[in-house]
Tab-separated table of C-alpha atoms in Angstrom:
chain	number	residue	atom	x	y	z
A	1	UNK	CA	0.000	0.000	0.000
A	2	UNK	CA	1.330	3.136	-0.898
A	3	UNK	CA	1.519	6.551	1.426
A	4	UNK	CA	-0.326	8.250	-0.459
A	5	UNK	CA	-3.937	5.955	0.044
A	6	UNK	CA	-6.045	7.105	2.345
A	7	UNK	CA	-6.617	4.057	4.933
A	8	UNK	CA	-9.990	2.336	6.000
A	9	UNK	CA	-9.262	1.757	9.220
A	10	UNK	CA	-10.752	3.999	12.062
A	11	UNK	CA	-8.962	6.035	14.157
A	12	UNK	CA	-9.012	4.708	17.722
A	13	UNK	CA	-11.534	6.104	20.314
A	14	UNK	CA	-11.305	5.365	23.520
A	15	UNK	CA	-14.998	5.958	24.234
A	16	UNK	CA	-15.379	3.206	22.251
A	17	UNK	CA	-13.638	0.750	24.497
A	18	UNK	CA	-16.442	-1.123	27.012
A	19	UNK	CA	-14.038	-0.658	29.626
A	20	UNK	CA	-12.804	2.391	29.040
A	21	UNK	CA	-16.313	3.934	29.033
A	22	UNK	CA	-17.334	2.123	32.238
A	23	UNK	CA	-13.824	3.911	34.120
A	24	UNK	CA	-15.345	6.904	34.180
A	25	UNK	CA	-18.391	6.588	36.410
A	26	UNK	CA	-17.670	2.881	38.723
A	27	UNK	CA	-15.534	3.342	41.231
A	28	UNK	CA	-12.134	1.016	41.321
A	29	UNK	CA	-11.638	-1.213	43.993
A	30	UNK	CA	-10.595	0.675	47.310
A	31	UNK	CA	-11.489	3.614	45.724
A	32	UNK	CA	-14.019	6.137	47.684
A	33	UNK	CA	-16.554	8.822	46.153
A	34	UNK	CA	-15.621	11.332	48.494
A	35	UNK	CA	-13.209	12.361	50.216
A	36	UNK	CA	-13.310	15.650	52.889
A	37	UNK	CA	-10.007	17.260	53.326
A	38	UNK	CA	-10.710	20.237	56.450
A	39	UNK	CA	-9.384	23.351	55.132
A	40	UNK	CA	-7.095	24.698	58.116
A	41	UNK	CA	-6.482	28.100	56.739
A	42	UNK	CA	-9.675	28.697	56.855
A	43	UNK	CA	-12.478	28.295	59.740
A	44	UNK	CA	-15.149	26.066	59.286
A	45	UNK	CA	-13.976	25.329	55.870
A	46	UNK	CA	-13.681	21.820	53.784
A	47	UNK	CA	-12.684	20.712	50.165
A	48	UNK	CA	-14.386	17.761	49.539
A	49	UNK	CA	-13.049	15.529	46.066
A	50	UNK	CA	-15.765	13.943	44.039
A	51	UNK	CA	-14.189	10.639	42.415
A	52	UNK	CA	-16.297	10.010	38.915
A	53	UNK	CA	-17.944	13.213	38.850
A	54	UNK	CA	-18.697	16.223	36.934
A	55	UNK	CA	-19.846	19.214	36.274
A	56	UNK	CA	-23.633	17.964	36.754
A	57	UNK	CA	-23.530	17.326	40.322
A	58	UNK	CA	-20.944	19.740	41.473
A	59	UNK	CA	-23.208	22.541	40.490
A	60	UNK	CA	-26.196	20.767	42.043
A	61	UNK	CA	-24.623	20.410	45.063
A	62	UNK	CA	-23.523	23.804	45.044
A	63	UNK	CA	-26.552	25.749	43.693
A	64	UNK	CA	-28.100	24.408	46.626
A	65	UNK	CA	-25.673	24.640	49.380
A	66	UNK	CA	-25.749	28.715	48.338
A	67	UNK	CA	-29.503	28.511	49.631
A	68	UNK	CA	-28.706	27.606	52.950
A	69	UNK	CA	-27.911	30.539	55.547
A	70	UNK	CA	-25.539	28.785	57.277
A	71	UNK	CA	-23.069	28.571	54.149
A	72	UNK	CA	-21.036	31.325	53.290
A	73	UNK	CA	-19.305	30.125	50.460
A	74	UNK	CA	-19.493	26.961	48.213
A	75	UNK	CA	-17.658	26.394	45.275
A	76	UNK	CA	-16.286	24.030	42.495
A	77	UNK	CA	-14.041	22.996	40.249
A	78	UNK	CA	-12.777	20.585	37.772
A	79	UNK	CA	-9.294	20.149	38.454
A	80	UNK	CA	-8.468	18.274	34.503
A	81	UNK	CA	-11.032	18.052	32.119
A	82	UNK	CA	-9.664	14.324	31.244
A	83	UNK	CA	-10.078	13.194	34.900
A	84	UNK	CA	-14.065	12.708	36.197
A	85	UNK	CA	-13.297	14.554	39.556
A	86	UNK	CA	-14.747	17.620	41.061
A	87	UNK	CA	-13.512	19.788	44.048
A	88	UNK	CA	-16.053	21.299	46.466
A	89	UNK	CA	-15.222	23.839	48.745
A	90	UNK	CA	-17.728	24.790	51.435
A	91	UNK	CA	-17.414	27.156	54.473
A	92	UNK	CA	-19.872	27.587	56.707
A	93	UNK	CA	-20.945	30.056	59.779
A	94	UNK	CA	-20.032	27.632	62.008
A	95	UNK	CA	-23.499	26.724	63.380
A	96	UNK	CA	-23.029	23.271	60.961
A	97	UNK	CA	-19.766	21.879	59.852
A	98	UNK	CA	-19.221	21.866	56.051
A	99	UNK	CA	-19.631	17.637	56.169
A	100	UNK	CA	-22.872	18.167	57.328
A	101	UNK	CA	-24.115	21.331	55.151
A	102	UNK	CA	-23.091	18.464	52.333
A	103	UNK	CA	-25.072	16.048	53.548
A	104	UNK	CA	-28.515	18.218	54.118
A	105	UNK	CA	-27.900	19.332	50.364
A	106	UNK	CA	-27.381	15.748	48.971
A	107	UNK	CA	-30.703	14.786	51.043
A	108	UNK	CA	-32.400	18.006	49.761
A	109	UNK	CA	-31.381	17.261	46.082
A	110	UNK	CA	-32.534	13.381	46.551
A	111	UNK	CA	-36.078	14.683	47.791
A	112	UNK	CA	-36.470	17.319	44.884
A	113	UNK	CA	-35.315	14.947	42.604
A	114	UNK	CA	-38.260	12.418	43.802
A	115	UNK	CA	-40.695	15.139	43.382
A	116	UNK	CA	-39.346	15.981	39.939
A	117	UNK	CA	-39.687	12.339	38.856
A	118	UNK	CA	-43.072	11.942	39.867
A	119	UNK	CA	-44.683	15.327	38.853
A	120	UNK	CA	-43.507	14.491	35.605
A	121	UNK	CA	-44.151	10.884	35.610
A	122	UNK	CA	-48.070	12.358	36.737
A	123	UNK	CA	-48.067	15.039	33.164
A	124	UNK	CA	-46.671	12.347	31.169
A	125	UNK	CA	-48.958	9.822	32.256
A	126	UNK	CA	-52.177	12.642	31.660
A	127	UNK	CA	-50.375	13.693	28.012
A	128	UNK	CA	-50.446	9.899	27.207
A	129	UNK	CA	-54.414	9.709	28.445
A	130	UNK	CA	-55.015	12.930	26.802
A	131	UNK	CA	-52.926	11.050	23.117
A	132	UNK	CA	-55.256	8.232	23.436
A	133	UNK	CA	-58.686	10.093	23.282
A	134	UNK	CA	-57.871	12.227	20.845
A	135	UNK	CA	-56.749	8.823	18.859
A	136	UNK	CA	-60.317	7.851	19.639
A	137	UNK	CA	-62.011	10.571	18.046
């Protein structure tokens, strides 16, 4: 074959590979899904790491950890965009540690997210009754 033929053969994609794909959300053995590290410079303060995350949940989390009073400051960040792992900083007042101020928000987010599912599960399930007598006409 000479150089100058183009060549049939696809270009490699890792996204492709079944195990590949499946590395970036499980979890390894021994590995965690979060880690808190306190932050000492700062009172009341933790970064917590996010293994096989991204953007979606660190902004849940911290969209709703802003609506607490007790939190002055919640952040994130991805620290590589080739590595699934986000960094959450939280400080609170004091009142409630940072661990916890996580934990209300992931139990907050868990409970909207169950209200979500079945309001819409309730106007898809009217939208589908609503289809099937108009079908009838």
């Amino acid at each position: 074959m000479s150089d100058s033929m183009p060549t049939t053969e696809a270009p490699f994609d890792p996204g492709n590979d079944p195990v590949n794909r499946f590395e970036l959300f499980l979890l390894g053995d021994g590995e965690k899904k979060i880690t808190e590290i306190p932050d000492t410079s700062i009172p009341s303060s933790s970064i917590f790491t996010l293994n096989k995350e991204d953007h979606t949940l660190g902004n849940l989390i911290r969209s709703r950890l802003l609506k607490y009073p007790f939190v002055l400051f919640a952040a994130y960040r991805i620290p590589h965009p080739l590595f699934p792992t986000v960094e959450l900083r939280v400080q609170t007042n004091g009142e409630v540690t940072p661990r916890n101020a996580v934990i209300q928000a992931c139990r907050d987010l868990v409970s909207d997210l169950g209200v979500l599912s079945r309001e819409f599960t309730k106007e898809w399930e009217l939208r589908k009754m609503a289809g099937d007598e108009e079908a009838e006409k």
